[in-house]
Amino acid sequence: MSKVTLYMGVCFATAAKGAADELGKIAEQVAGDARGSVPVESGEWRAGISGGQEGDIGMVRSSDPESFWKEYGTSDTPAHMTLTNAARKYGKYSGMSGR
């Protein structure tokens, strides 16, 4: 009979490395979905949306300086939740919510 020892840190690190490429691909899909549904006034928000892999994580972002307020709303502007709703199609979301 042989004995196997699993080290949790090694297991998680190995799993993260294997998942990183897939997370980057999913982030690109989320960004594409968001670009397809974002409201367009000047086009800056849509043009600034990108997705990809950063280290061991998938990342979706917008370079538009006003994207936070467009996404989550303000006291007098409703939230669009475009990036959030696009991401929800690919998994569970537990982050911020709109006003």
Short mmCIF file of N, CA, C and O in Angstrom, two decimals:
data_model
loop_
_atom_site.label_atom_id
_atom_site.label_comp_id
_atom_site.label_asym_id
_atom_site.label_seq_id
_atom_site.Cartn_x
_atom_site.Cartn_y
_atom_site.Cartn_z
N MET A 1 0.85 -1.17 0.00
CA MET A 1 0.00 0.00 0.00
C MET A 1 0.90 1.23 0.00
O MET A 1 1.89 1.29 0.71
N SER A 2 0.55 2.20 -0.83
CA SER A 2 1.34 3.43 -0.86
C SER A 2 0.52 4.58 -0.29
O SER A 2 -0.70 4.55 -0.25
N LYS A 3 1.26 5.58 0.13
CA LYS A 3 0.64 6.73 0.76
C LYS A 3 0.87 7.96 -0.14
O LYS A 3 1.96 8.16 -0.67
N VAL A 4 -0.17 8.77 -0.31
CA VAL A 4 -0.07 9.99 -1.10
C VAL A 4 -0.39 11.18 -0.20
O VAL A 4 -1.38 11.16 0.52
N THR A 5 0.47 12.16 -0.23
CA THR A 5 0.23 13.38 0.53
C THR A 5 -0.04 14.52 -0.43
O THR A 5 0.75 14.76 -1.35
N LEU A 6 -1.16 15.20 -0.24
CA LEU A 6 -1.52 16.35 -1.08
C LEU A 6 -1.28 17.62 -0.26
O LEU A 6 -1.78 17.75 0.84
N TYR A 7 -0.54 18.53 -0.84
CA TYR A 7 -0.29 19.81 -0.21
C TYR A 7 -1.22 20.84 -0.84
O TYR A 7 -1.15 21.09 -2.05
N MET A 8 -2.10 21.41 -0.03
CA MET A 8 -3.13 22.31 -0.54
C MET A 8 -2.56 23.47 -1.34
O MET A 8 -3.08 23.81 -2.40
N GLY A 9 -1.49 24.08 -0.88
CA GLY A 9 -0.90 25.20 -1.59
C GLY A 9 -0.44 24.81 -2.98
O GLY A 9 -0.66 25.54 -3.95
N VAL A 10 0.18 23.64 -3.09
CA VAL A 10 0.65 23.15 -4.39
C VAL A 10 -0.55 22.82 -5.28
O VAL A 10 -0.55 23.14 -6.48
N CYS A 11 -1.58 22.21 -4.71
CA CYS A 11 -2.77 21.87 -5.49
C CYS A 11 -3.43 23.13 -6.06
O CYS A 11 -3.77 23.20 -7.24
N PHE A 12 -3.60 24.15 -5.21
CA PHE A 12 -4.24 25.38 -5.67
C PHE A 12 -3.38 26.10 -6.71
O PHE A 12 -3.90 26.62 -7.68
N ALA A 13 -2.09 26.13 -6.50
CA ALA A 13 -1.20 26.80 -7.46
C ALA A 13 -1.23 26.09 -8.81
O ALA A 13 -1.27 26.74 -9.86
N THR A 14 -1.24 24.78 -8.80
CA THR A 14 -1.30 24.01 -10.04
C THR A 14 -2.64 24.22 -10.75
O THR A 14 -2.68 24.41 -11.97
N ALA A 15 -3.71 24.23 -9.99
CA ALA A 15 -5.04 24.45 -10.57
C ALA A 15 -5.13 25.86 -11.15
O ALA A 15 -5.68 26.06 -12.24
N ALA A 16 -4.58 26.85 -10.45
CA ALA A 16 -4.63 28.24 -10.93
C ALA A 16 -3.86 28.39 -12.24
O ALA A 16 -4.33 29.06 -13.16
N LYS A 17 -2.71 27.74 -12.34
CA LYS A 17 -1.93 27.81 -13.58
C LYS A 17 -2.71 27.20 -14.74
O LYS A 17 -2.75 27.75 -15.84
N GLY A 18 -3.35 26.08 -14.50
CA GLY A 18 -4.11 25.42 -15.54
C GLY A 18 -5.36 26.19 -15.94
O GLY A 18 -5.79 26.15 -17.09
N ALA A 19 -5.93 26.93 -15.01
CA ALA A 19 -7.15 27.68 -15.29
C ALA A 19 -6.88 29.05 -15.88
O ALA A 19 -7.76 29.65 -16.49
N ALA A 20 -5.67 29.58 -15.73
CA ALA A 20 -5.37 30.96 -16.14
C ALA A 20 -5.66 31.21 -17.61
O ALA A 20 -6.27 32.23 -17.95
N ASP A 21 -5.26 30.32 -18.48
CA ASP A 21 -5.51 30.50 -19.91
C ASP A 21 -7.00 30.56 -20.20
O ASP A 21 -7.46 31.39 -20.98
N GLU A 22 -7.76 29.67 -19.58
CA GLU A 22 -9.20 29.65 -19.78
C GLU A 22 -9.85 30.91 -19.23
O GLU A 22 -10.77 31.46 -19.83
N LEU A 23 -9.38 31.39 -18.09
CA LEU A 23 -9.94 32.62 -17.51
C LEU A 23 -9.68 33.81 -18.42
O LEU A 23 -10.53 34.68 -18.57
N GLY A 24 -8.52 33.85 -19.04
CA GLY A 24 -8.22 34.91 -20.00
C GLY A 24 -9.16 34.87 -21.19
O GLY A 24 -9.64 35.91 -21.66
N LYS A 25 -9.44 33.67 -21.69
CA LYS A 25 -10.36 33.52 -22.82
C LYS A 25 -11.77 33.95 -22.44
O LYS A 25 -12.48 34.61 -23.21
N ILE A 26 -12.20 33.57 -21.23
CA ILE A 26 -13.52 33.97 -20.76
C ILE A 26 -13.59 35.49 -20.60
O ILE A 26 -14.59 36.11 -20.97
N ALA A 27 -12.52 36.09 -20.08
CA ALA A 27 -12.50 37.55 -19.93
C ALA A 27 -12.63 38.24 -21.28
O ALA A 27 -13.31 39.27 -21.41
N GLU A 28 -12.00 37.69 -22.31
CA GLU A 28 -12.14 38.26 -23.66
C GLU A 28 -13.57 38.13 -24.16
O GLU A 28 -14.10 39.04 -24.80
N GLN A 29 -14.23 37.00 -23.86
CA GLN A 29 -15.62 36.82 -24.25
C GLN A 29 -16.53 37.81 -23.51
O GLN A 29 -17.44 38.38 -24.11
N VAL A 30 -16.29 37.99 -22.22
CA VAL A 30 -17.07 38.95 -21.43
C VAL A 30 -16.92 40.35 -22.02
O VAL A 30 -17.90 41.07 -22.19
N ALA A 31 -15.68 40.74 -22.34
CA ALA A 31 -15.44 42.06 -22.92
C ALA A 31 -16.17 42.21 -24.24
O ALA A 31 -16.77 43.26 -24.52
N GLY A 32 -16.16 41.18 -25.07
CA GLY A 32 -16.87 41.23 -26.35
C GLY A 32 -18.37 41.38 -26.16
O GLY A 32 -19.02 42.17 -26.84
N ASP A 33 -18.93 40.63 -25.21
CA ASP A 33 -20.36 40.74 -24.92
C ASP A 33 -20.69 42.14 -24.42
O ASP A 33 -21.70 42.73 -24.80
N ALA A 34 -19.84 42.68 -23.54
CA ALA A 34 -20.08 44.02 -22.99
C ALA A 34 -20.01 45.07 -24.09
O ALA A 34 -20.86 45.97 -24.15
N ARG A 35 -19.02 44.98 -24.97
CA ARG A 35 -18.91 45.95 -26.07
C ARG A 35 -20.15 45.91 -26.96
O ARG A 35 -20.58 46.92 -27.50
N GLY A 36 -20.73 44.73 -27.11
CA GLY A 36 -21.91 44.57 -27.95
C GLY A 36 -23.19 45.11 -27.33
O GLY A 36 -24.16 45.36 -28.04
N SER A 37 -23.20 45.33 -26.02
CA SER A 37 -24.43 45.78 -25.37
C SER A 37 -24.31 47.12 -24.65
O SER A 37 -25.28 47.61 -24.11
N VAL A 38 -23.12 47.71 -24.66
CA VAL A 38 -22.92 48.98 -23.95
C VAL A 38 -23.65 50.11 -24.67
O VAL A 38 -23.64 50.18 -25.89
N PRO A 39 -24.33 51.00 -23.92
CA PRO A 39 -24.95 52.16 -24.56
C PRO A 39 -23.86 53.07 -25.14
O PRO A 39 -22.82 53.28 -24.52
N VAL A 40 -24.09 53.58 -26.34
CA VAL A 40 -23.06 54.38 -27.00
C VAL A 40 -23.53 55.82 -27.17
O VAL A 40 -24.56 56.07 -27.80
N GLU A 41 -22.77 56.73 -26.58
CA GLU A 41 -23.00 58.15 -26.82
C GLU A 41 -21.79 58.69 -27.56
O GLU A 41 -21.88 59.10 -28.70
N SER A 42 -20.63 58.65 -26.91
CA SER A 42 -19.40 59.10 -27.58
C SER A 42 -18.60 57.93 -28.12
O SER A 42 -17.75 58.09 -28.97
N GLY A 43 -18.85 56.73 -27.61
CA GLY A 43 -18.11 55.54 -28.01
C GLY A 43 -16.87 55.28 -27.17
O GLY A 43 -16.21 54.26 -27.31
N GLU A 44 -16.55 56.20 -26.24
CA GLU A 44 -15.35 56.05 -25.43
C GLU A 44 -15.43 54.85 -24.50
O GLU A 44 -14.46 54.12 -24.32
N TRP A 45 -16.61 54.64 -23.90
CA TRP A 45 -16.76 53.50 -22.99
C TRP A 45 -16.60 52.20 -23.77
O TRP A 45 -15.84 51.32 -23.37
N ARG A 46 -17.29 52.06 -24.88
CA ARG A 46 -17.22 50.82 -25.67
C ARG A 46 -15.81 50.57 -26.17
O ARG A 46 -15.30 49.45 -26.09
N ALA A 47 -15.16 51.61 -26.69
CA ALA A 47 -13.81 51.45 -27.24
C ALA A 47 -12.79 51.08 -26.17
O ALA A 47 -11.78 50.45 -26.46
N GLY A 48 -13.05 51.46 -24.93
CA GLY A 48 -12.10 51.21 -23.86
C GLY A 48 -12.24 49.87 -23.17
O GLY A 48 -11.42 49.51 -22.33
N ILE A 49 -13.26 49.09 -23.51
CA ILE A 49 -13.48 47.80 -22.86
C ILE A 49 -12.53 46.76 -23.45
O ILE A 49 -12.46 46.58 -24.66
N SER A 50 -11.80 46.08 -22.57
CA SER A 50 -10.89 45.03 -23.01
C SER A 50 -10.89 43.89 -21.99
O SER A 50 -11.25 44.08 -20.84
N GLY A 51 -10.48 42.73 -22.44
CA GLY A 51 -10.41 41.58 -21.56
C GLY A 51 -9.19 40.74 -21.91
O GLY A 51 -8.71 40.77 -23.04
N GLY A 52 -8.70 40.03 -20.93
CA GLY A 52 -7.55 39.17 -21.16
C GLY A 52 -7.04 38.57 -19.87
O GLY A 52 -7.71 38.61 -18.84
N GLN A 53 -5.85 38.06 -19.92
CA GLN A 53 -5.23 37.37 -18.79
C GLN A 53 -4.15 38.25 -18.18
O GLN A 53 -3.35 38.85 -18.90
N GLU A 54 -4.15 38.34 -16.87
CA GLU A 54 -3.08 39.03 -16.13
C GLU A 54 -2.60 38.09 -15.04
O GLU A 54 -3.30 37.88 -14.06
N GLY A 55 -1.45 37.51 -15.25
CA GLY A 55 -0.95 36.53 -14.30
C GLY A 55 -1.85 35.31 -14.30
O GLY A 55 -2.10 34.71 -15.33
N ASP A 56 -2.39 34.99 -13.14
CA ASP A 56 -3.26 33.82 -13.00
C ASP A 56 -4.74 34.17 -12.99
O ASP A 56 -5.57 33.35 -12.59
N ILE A 57 -5.11 35.39 -13.41
CA ILE A 57 -6.52 35.78 -13.37
C ILE A 57 -6.97 36.32 -14.72
O ILE A 57 -6.18 36.78 -15.52
N GLY A 58 -8.27 36.25 -14.95
CA GLY A 58 -8.88 36.88 -16.10
C GLY A 58 -9.33 38.28 -15.68
O GLY A 58 -9.85 38.46 -14.58
N MET A 59 -9.15 39.26 -16.54
CA MET A 59 -9.45 40.65 -16.17
C MET A 59 -10.22 41.32 -17.30
O MET A 59 -9.85 41.22 -18.46
N VAL A 60 -11.32 42.00 -16.94
CA VAL A 60 -12.09 42.82 -17.86
C VAL A 60 -12.07 44.22 -17.31
O VAL A 60 -12.31 44.44 -16.12
N ARG A 61 -11.77 45.20 -18.16
CA ARG A 61 -11.68 46.58 -17.69
C ARG A 61 -12.10 47.53 -18.79
O ARG A 61 -12.21 47.16 -19.95
N SER A 62 -12.31 48.79 -18.40
CA SER A 62 -12.56 49.86 -19.35
C SER A 62 -11.61 51.00 -19.05
O SER A 62 -11.43 51.38 -17.88
N SER A 63 -11.01 51.56 -20.08
CA SER A 63 -10.08 52.67 -19.89
C SER A 63 -10.81 54.02 -19.85
O SER A 63 -10.18 55.05 -19.61
N ASP A 64 -12.12 54.03 -20.07
CA ASP A 64 -12.89 55.27 -19.99
C ASP A 64 -12.88 55.76 -18.53
O ASP A 64 -13.29 55.03 -17.63
N PRO A 65 -12.40 56.98 -18.28
CA PRO A 65 -12.32 57.48 -16.90
C PRO A 65 -13.68 57.57 -16.20
O PRO A 65 -13.74 57.58 -14.97
N GLU A 66 -14.76 57.61 -16.95
CA GLU A 66 -16.09 57.70 -16.35
C GLU A 66 -16.80 56.35 -16.29
O GLU A 66 -17.98 56.28 -15.93
N SER A 67 -16.11 55.27 -16.63
CA SER A 67 -16.76 53.97 -16.71
C SER A 67 -17.33 53.50 -15.38
O SER A 67 -18.37 52.84 -15.35
N PHE A 68 -16.68 53.83 -14.27
CA PHE A 68 -17.20 53.39 -12.96
C PHE A 68 -18.59 53.94 -12.74
O PHE A 68 -19.51 53.22 -12.34
N TRP A 69 -18.79 55.23 -13.01
CA TRP A 69 -20.08 55.87 -12.78
C TRP A 69 -21.11 55.39 -13.80
O TRP A 69 -22.28 55.27 -13.50
N LYS A 70 -20.67 55.12 -15.02
CA LYS A 70 -21.58 54.59 -16.03
C LYS A 70 -22.03 53.18 -15.65
O LYS A 70 -23.19 52.82 -15.82
N GLU A 71 -21.11 52.39 -15.13
CA GLU A 71 -21.42 51.01 -14.74
C GLU A 71 -22.33 50.96 -13.52
O GLU A 71 -23.34 50.27 -13.51
N TYR A 72 -21.99 51.69 -12.46
CA TYR A 72 -22.69 51.56 -11.18
C TYR A 72 -23.66 52.69 -10.87
O TYR A 72 -24.39 52.61 -9.90
N GLY A 73 -23.68 53.74 -11.69
CA GLY A 73 -24.63 54.82 -11.49
C GLY A 73 -24.18 55.84 -10.45
O GLY A 73 -23.19 55.65 -9.74
N THR A 74 -24.93 56.93 -10.38
CA THR A 74 -24.71 57.99 -9.39
C THR A 74 -26.06 58.31 -8.77
O THR A 74 -27.07 57.68 -9.10
N SER A 75 -26.09 59.32 -7.92
CA SER A 75 -27.36 59.68 -7.29
C SER A 75 -28.40 60.17 -8.30
O SER A 75 -29.59 60.07 -8.05
N ASP A 76 -27.95 60.69 -9.44
CA ASP A 76 -28.90 61.17 -10.44
C ASP A 76 -28.78 60.48 -11.81
O ASP A 76 -29.43 60.89 -12.77
N THR A 77 -27.98 59.44 -11.91
CA THR A 77 -27.82 58.70 -13.16
C THR A 77 -27.97 57.21 -12.87
O THR A 77 -27.30 56.69 -11.98
N PRO A 78 -28.83 56.52 -13.60
CA PRO A 78 -29.01 55.08 -13.33
C PRO A 78 -27.78 54.26 -13.74
O PRO A 78 -27.03 54.65 -14.63
N ALA A 79 -27.62 53.14 -13.07
CA ALA A 79 -26.53 52.21 -13.40
C ALA A 79 -26.85 51.45 -14.67
O ALA A 79 -27.99 51.06 -14.90
N HIS A 80 -25.84 51.25 -15.52
CA HIS A 80 -26.03 50.43 -16.72
C HIS A 80 -25.67 48.97 -16.46
O HIS A 80 -26.24 48.08 -17.08
N MET A 81 -24.70 48.72 -15.60
CA MET A 81 -24.28 47.37 -15.22
C MET A 81 -23.90 46.50 -16.43
O MET A 81 -24.10 45.30 -16.44
N THR A 82 -23.34 47.12 -17.46
CA THR A 82 -23.01 46.42 -18.69
C THR A 82 -21.93 45.37 -18.49
O THR A 82 -22.09 44.21 -18.90
N LEU A 83 -20.80 45.72 -17.88
CA LEU A 83 -19.72 44.76 -17.65
C LEU A 83 -20.17 43.68 -16.67
O LEU A 83 -19.90 42.49 -16.86
N THR A 84 -20.86 44.10 -15.62
CA THR A 84 -21.32 43.16 -14.60
C THR A 84 -22.29 42.14 -15.20
O THR A 84 -22.15 40.94 -14.97
N ASN A 85 -23.26 42.60 -15.97
CA ASN A 85 -24.23 41.68 -16.56
C ASN A 85 -23.57 40.75 -17.58
O ASN A 85 -23.95 39.58 -17.69
N ALA A 86 -22.60 41.26 -18.33
CA ALA A 86 -21.88 40.39 -19.27
C ALA A 86 -21.12 39.30 -18.50
O ALA A 86 -21.11 38.14 -18.90
N ALA A 87 -20.50 39.67 -17.39
CA ALA A 87 -19.74 38.69 -16.59
C ALA A 87 -20.66 37.65 -15.94
O ALA A 87 -20.28 36.49 -15.80
N ARG A 88 -21.85 38.06 -15.57
CA ARG A 88 -22.80 37.14 -14.90
C ARG A 88 -23.17 35.96 -15.80
O ARG A 88 -23.55 34.91 -15.30
N LYS A 89 -23.07 36.12 -17.10
CA LYS A 89 -23.40 35.02 -18.01
C LYS A 89 -22.38 33.89 -17.91
O LYS A 89 -22.65 32.77 -18.33
N TYR A 90 -21.21 34.17 -17.35
CA TYR A 90 -20.12 33.18 -17.32
C TYR A 90 -19.83 32.65 -15.92
O TYR A 90 -18.95 31.83 -15.76
N GLY A 91 -20.55 33.13 -14.92
CA GLY A 91 -20.31 32.64 -13.57
C GLY A 91 -21.03 33.47 -12.53
O GLY A 91 -21.70 34.45 -12.85
N LYS A 92 -20.86 33.10 -11.30
CA LYS A 92 -21.51 33.78 -10.19
C LYS A 92 -20.82 35.12 -9.93
O LYS A 92 -19.59 35.21 -9.97
N TYR A 93 -21.61 36.14 -9.64
CA TYR A 93 -21.07 37.46 -9.34
C TYR A 93 -21.51 37.86 -7.94
O TYR A 93 -22.68 37.75 -7.59
N SER A 94 -20.56 38.35 -7.14
CA SER A 94 -20.91 38.76 -5.77
C SER A 94 -20.30 40.12 -5.43
O SER A 94 -20.12 40.43 -4.28
N GLY A 95 -20.03 40.92 -6.44
CA GLY A 95 -19.40 42.22 -6.22
C GLY A 95 -20.41 43.33 -6.00
O GLY A 95 -21.50 43.12 -5.45
N MET A 96 -20.06 44.52 -6.47
CA MET A 96 -20.88 45.69 -6.27
C MET A 96 -22.19 45.60 -7.06
O MET A 96 -22.28 44.88 -8.03
N SER A 97 -23.16 46.37 -6.62
CA SER A 97 -24.41 46.47 -7.37
C SER A 97 -24.67 47.94 -7.67
O SER A 97 -24.11 48.82 -7.05
N GLY A 98 -25.52 48.17 -8.65
CA GLY A 98 -25.80 49.53 -9.08
C GLY A 98 -26.73 50.25 -8.13
O GLY A 98 -27.39 49.66 -7.28
N ARG A 99 -26.77 51.57 -8.32
CA ARG A 99 -27.68 52.40 -7.51
C ARG A 99 -29.09 52.26 -8.02
O ARG A 99 -29.36 52.06 -9.12
#
